[in-house]
PDB file of C-alpha atoms in Angstrom:
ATOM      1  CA  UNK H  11     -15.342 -18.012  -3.598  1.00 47.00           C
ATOM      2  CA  UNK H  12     -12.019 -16.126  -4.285  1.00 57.00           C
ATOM      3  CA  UNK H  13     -12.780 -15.906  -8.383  1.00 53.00           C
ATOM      4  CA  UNK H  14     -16.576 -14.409  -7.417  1.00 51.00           C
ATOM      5  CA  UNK H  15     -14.825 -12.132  -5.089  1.00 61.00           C
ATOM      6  CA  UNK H  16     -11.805 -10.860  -7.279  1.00 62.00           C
ATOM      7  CA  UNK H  17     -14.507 -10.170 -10.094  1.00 68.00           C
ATOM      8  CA  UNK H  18     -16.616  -8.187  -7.480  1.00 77.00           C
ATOM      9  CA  UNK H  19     -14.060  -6.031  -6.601  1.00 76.00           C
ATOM     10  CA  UNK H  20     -12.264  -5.476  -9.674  1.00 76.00           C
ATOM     11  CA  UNK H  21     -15.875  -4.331 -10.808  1.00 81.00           C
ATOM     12  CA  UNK H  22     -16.503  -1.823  -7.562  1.00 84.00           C
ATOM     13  CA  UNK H  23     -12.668  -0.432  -8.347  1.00 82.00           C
ATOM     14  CA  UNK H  24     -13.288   0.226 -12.127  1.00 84.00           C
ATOM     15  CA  UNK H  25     -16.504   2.054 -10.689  1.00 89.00           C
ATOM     16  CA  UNK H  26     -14.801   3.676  -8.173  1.00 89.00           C
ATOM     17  CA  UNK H  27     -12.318   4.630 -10.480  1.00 90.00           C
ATOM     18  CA  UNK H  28     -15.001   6.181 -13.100  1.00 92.00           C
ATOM     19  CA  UNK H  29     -16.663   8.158 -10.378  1.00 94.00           C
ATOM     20  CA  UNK H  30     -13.547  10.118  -9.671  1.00 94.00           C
ATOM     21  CA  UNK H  31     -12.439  10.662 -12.559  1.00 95.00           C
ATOM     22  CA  UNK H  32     -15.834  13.106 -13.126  1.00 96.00           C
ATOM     23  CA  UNK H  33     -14.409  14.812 -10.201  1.00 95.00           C
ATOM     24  CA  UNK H  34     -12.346  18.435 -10.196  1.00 96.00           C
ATOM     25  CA  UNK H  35      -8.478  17.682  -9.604  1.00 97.00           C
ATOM     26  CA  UNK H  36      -9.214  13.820  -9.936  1.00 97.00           C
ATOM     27  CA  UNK H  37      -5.610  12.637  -9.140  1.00 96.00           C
ATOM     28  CA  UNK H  38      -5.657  14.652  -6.116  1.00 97.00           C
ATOM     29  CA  UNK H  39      -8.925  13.231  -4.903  1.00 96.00           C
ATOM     30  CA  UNK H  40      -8.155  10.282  -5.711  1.00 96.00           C
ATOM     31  CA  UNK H  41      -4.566  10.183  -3.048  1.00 96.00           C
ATOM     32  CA  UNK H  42      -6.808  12.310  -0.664  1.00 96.00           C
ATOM     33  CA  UNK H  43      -9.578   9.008  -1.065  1.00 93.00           C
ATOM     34  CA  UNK H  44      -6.493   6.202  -0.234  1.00 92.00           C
ATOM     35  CA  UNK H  45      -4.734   8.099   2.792  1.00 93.00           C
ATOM     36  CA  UNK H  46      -8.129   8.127   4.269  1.00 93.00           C
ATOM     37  CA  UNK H  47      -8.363   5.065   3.833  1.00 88.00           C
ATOM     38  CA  UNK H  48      -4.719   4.170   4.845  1.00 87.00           C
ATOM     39  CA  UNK H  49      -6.145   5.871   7.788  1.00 86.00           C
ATOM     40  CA  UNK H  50      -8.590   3.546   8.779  1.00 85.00           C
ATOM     41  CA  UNK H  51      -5.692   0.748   9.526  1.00 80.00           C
ATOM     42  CA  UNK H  52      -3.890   1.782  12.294  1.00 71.00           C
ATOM     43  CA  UNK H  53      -6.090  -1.409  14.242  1.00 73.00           C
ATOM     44  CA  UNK H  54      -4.427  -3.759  11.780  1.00 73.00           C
ATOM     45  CA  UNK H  55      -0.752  -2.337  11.741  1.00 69.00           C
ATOM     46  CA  UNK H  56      -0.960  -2.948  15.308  1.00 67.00           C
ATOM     47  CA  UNK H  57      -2.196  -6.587  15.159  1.00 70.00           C
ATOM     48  CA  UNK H  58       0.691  -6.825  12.396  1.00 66.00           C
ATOM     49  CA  UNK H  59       2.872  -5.742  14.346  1.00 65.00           C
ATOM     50  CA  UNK H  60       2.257  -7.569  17.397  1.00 64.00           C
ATOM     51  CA  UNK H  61       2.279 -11.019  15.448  1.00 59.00           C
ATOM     52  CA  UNK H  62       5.465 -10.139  13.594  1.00 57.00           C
ATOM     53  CA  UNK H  63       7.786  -8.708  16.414  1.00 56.00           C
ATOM     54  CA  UNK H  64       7.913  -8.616  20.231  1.00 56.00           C
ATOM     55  CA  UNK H  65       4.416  -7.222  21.696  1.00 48.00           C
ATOM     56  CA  UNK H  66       5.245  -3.380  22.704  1.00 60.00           C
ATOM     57  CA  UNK H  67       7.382  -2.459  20.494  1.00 65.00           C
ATOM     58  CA  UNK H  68       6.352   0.451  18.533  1.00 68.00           C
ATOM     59  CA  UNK H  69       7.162   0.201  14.569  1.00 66.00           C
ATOM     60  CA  UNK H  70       9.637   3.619  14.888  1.00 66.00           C
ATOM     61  CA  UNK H  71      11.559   1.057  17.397  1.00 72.00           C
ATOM     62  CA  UNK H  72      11.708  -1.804  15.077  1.00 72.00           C
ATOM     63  CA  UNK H  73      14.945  -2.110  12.584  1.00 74.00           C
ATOM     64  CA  UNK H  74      14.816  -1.800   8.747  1.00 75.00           C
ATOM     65  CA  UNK H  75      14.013  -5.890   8.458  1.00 78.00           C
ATOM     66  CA  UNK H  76      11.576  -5.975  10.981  1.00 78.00           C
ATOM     67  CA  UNK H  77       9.532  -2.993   9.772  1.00 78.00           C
ATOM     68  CA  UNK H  78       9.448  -4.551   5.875  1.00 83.00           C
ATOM     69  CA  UNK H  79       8.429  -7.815   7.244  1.00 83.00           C
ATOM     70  CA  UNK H  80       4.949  -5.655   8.721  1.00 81.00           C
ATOM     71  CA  UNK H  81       4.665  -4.194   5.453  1.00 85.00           C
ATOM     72  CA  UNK H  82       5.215  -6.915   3.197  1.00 88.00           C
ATOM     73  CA  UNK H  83       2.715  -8.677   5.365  1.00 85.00           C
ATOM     74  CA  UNK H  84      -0.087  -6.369   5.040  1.00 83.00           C
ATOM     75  CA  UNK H  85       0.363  -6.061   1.304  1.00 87.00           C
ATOM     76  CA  UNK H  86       0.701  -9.988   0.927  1.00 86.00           C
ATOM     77  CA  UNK H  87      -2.526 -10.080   2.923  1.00 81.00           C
ATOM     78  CA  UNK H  88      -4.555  -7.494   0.777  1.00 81.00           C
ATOM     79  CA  UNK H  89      -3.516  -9.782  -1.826  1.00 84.00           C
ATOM     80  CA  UNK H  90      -0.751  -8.120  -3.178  1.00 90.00           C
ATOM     81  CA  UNK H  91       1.901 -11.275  -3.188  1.00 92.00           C
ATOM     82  CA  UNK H  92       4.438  -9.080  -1.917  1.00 94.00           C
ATOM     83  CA  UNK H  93       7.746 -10.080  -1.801  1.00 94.00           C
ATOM     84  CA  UNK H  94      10.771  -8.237  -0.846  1.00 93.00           C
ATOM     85  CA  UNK H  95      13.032  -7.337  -3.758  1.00 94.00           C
ATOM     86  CA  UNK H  96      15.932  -9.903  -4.141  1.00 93.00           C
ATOM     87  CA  UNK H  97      19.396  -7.269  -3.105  1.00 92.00           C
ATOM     88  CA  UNK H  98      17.160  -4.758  -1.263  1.00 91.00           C
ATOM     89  CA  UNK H  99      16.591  -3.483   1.756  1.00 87.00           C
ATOM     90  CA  UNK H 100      14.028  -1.244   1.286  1.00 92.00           C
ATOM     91  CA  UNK H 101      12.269  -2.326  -2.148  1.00 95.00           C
ATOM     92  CA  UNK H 102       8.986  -4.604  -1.586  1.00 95.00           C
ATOM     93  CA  UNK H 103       7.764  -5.945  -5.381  1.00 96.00           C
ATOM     94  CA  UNK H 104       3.899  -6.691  -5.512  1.00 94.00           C
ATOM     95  CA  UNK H 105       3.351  -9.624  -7.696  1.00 93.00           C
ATOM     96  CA  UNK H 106      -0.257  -9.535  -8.201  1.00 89.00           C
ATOM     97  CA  UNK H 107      -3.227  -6.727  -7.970  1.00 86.00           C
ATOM     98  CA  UNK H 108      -6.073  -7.173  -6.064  1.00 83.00           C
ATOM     99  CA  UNK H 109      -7.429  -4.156  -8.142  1.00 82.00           C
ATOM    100  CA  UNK H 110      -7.150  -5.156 -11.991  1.00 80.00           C
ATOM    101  CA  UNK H 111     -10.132  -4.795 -14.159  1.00 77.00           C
ATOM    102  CA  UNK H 112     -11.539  -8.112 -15.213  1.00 73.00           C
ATOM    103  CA  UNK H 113      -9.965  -7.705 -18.807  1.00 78.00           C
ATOM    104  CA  UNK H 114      -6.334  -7.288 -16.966  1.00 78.00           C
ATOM    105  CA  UNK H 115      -6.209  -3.562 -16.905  1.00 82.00           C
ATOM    106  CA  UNK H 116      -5.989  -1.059 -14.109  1.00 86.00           C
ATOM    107  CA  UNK H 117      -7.247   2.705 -14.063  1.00 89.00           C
ATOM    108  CA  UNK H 118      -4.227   4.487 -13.184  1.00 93.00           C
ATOM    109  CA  UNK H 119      -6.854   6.779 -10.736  1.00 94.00           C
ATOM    110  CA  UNK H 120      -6.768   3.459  -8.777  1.00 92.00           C
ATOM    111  CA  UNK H 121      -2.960   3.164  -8.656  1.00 93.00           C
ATOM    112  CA  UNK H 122      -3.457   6.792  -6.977  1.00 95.00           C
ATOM    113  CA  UNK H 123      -5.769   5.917  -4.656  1.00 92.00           C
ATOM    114  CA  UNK H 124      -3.067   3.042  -3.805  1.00 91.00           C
ATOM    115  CA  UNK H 125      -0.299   5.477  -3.127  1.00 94.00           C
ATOM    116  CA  UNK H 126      -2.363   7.414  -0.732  1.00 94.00           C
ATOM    117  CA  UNK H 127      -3.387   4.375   0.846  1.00 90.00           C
ATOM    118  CA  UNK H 128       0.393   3.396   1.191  1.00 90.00           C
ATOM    119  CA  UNK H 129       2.186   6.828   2.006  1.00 91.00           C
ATOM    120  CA  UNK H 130      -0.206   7.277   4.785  1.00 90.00           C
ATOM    121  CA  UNK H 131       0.151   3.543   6.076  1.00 85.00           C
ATOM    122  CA  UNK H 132       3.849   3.526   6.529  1.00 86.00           C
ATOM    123  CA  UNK H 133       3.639   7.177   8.060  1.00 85.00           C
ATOM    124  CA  UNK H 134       1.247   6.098  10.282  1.00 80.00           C
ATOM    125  CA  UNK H 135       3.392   3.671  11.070  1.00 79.00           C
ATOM    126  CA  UNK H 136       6.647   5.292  10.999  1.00 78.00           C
ATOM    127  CA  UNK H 137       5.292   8.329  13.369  1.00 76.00           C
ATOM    128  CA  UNK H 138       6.633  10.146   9.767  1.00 76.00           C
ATOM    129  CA  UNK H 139      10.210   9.553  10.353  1.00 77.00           C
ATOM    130  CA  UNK H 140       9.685   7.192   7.268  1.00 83.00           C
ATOM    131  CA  UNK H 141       8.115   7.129   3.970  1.00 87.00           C
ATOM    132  CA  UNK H 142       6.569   4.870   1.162  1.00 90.00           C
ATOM    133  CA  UNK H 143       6.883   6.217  -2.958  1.00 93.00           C
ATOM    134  CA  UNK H 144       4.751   3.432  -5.222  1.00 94.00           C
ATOM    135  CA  UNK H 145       6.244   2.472  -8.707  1.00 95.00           C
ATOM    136  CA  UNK H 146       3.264   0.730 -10.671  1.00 93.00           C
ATOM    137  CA  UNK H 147       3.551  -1.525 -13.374  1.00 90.00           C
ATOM    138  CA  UNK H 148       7.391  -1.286 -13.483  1.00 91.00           C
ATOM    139  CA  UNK H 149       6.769  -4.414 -15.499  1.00 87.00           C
ATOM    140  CA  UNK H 150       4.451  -6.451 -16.500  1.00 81.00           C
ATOM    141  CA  UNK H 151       2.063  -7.989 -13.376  1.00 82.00           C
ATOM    142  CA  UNK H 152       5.290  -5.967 -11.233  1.00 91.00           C
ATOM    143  CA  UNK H 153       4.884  -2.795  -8.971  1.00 93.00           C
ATOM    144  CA  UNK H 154       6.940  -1.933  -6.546  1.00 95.00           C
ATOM    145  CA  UNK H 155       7.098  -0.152  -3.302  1.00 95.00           C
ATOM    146  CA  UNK H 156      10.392   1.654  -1.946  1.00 95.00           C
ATOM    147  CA  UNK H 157      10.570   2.542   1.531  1.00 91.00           C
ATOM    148  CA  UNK H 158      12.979   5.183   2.735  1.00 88.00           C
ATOM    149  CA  UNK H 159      13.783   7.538   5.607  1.00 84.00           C
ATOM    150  CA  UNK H 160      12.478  10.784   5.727  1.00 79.00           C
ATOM    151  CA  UNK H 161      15.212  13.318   5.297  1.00 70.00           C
ATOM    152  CA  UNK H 162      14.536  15.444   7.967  1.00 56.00           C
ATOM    153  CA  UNK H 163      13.490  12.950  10.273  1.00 44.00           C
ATOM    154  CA  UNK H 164      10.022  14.679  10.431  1.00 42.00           C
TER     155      UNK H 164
END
């Protein structure tokens, strides 16, 4: 059941999120905690990958369309409801939270972990040439993800 589930993990985040926060440096644990975590789903960016483009190609190889469509998907499919920003190339807009509190709130030591999670998918991904930056709550129910080319190419 999807409403049993949501309240399940909603409640593990919030305790998630009040474990790290008794932590030293709890920001920095807490982006240390998501890029392990971002990690663990290189499997997945290659199944993504592999149902979203031509089988071989490496994400590096794909263009600037193909290589939002992956990421878009993966959000979408963590239940993010991502959508790529109307005008943008490189702006993905999450419509929904898979990590809210119950009452509609979110610790922001949980939109941390997120960004780890993120900045270490899409340089996973990206063999580093690219990276992710993650905008929460731009609005209301709204965050956002920009994707951009790493400067240096490294």
């Amino acid at each position: 059941n999807d409403v049993v589930n949501g309240a399940y993990i909603s409640r593990f985040m919030k305790a998630v999120s009040e474990m790290i926060s008794t932590w030293d440096n709890p920001q920095e644990k807490a982006y240390a905690l998501g890029a392990a975590w971002g990690s663990t789903m290189r499997g997945l960016i290659h199944k993504e990958i592999d149902y979203r483009v031509d089988t071989g190609q490496e994400y590096s190889k794909l263009t600037r369309t193909q290589r939002m469509a992956v990421v878009r998907s993966l959000l979408s499919a963590a239940g993010h409801a991502a959508v790529i920003k109307e005008g943008s190339e490189n702006i993905l807009q999450m419509h929904a939270c898979p990590f809210l509190d119950t009452d509609g709130t979110i610790n922001p030591l949980i939109c941390e972990v997120h960004r780890g999670q993120l900045v270490r998918l899409v340089e996973d991904m990206s063999e580093e040439s690219e990276n992710a930056a993650l905008f929460p709550c731009i609005r209301s129910g709204i965050c956002e993800v920009h994707l951009h080319e790493n400067s240096s190419g490294e």
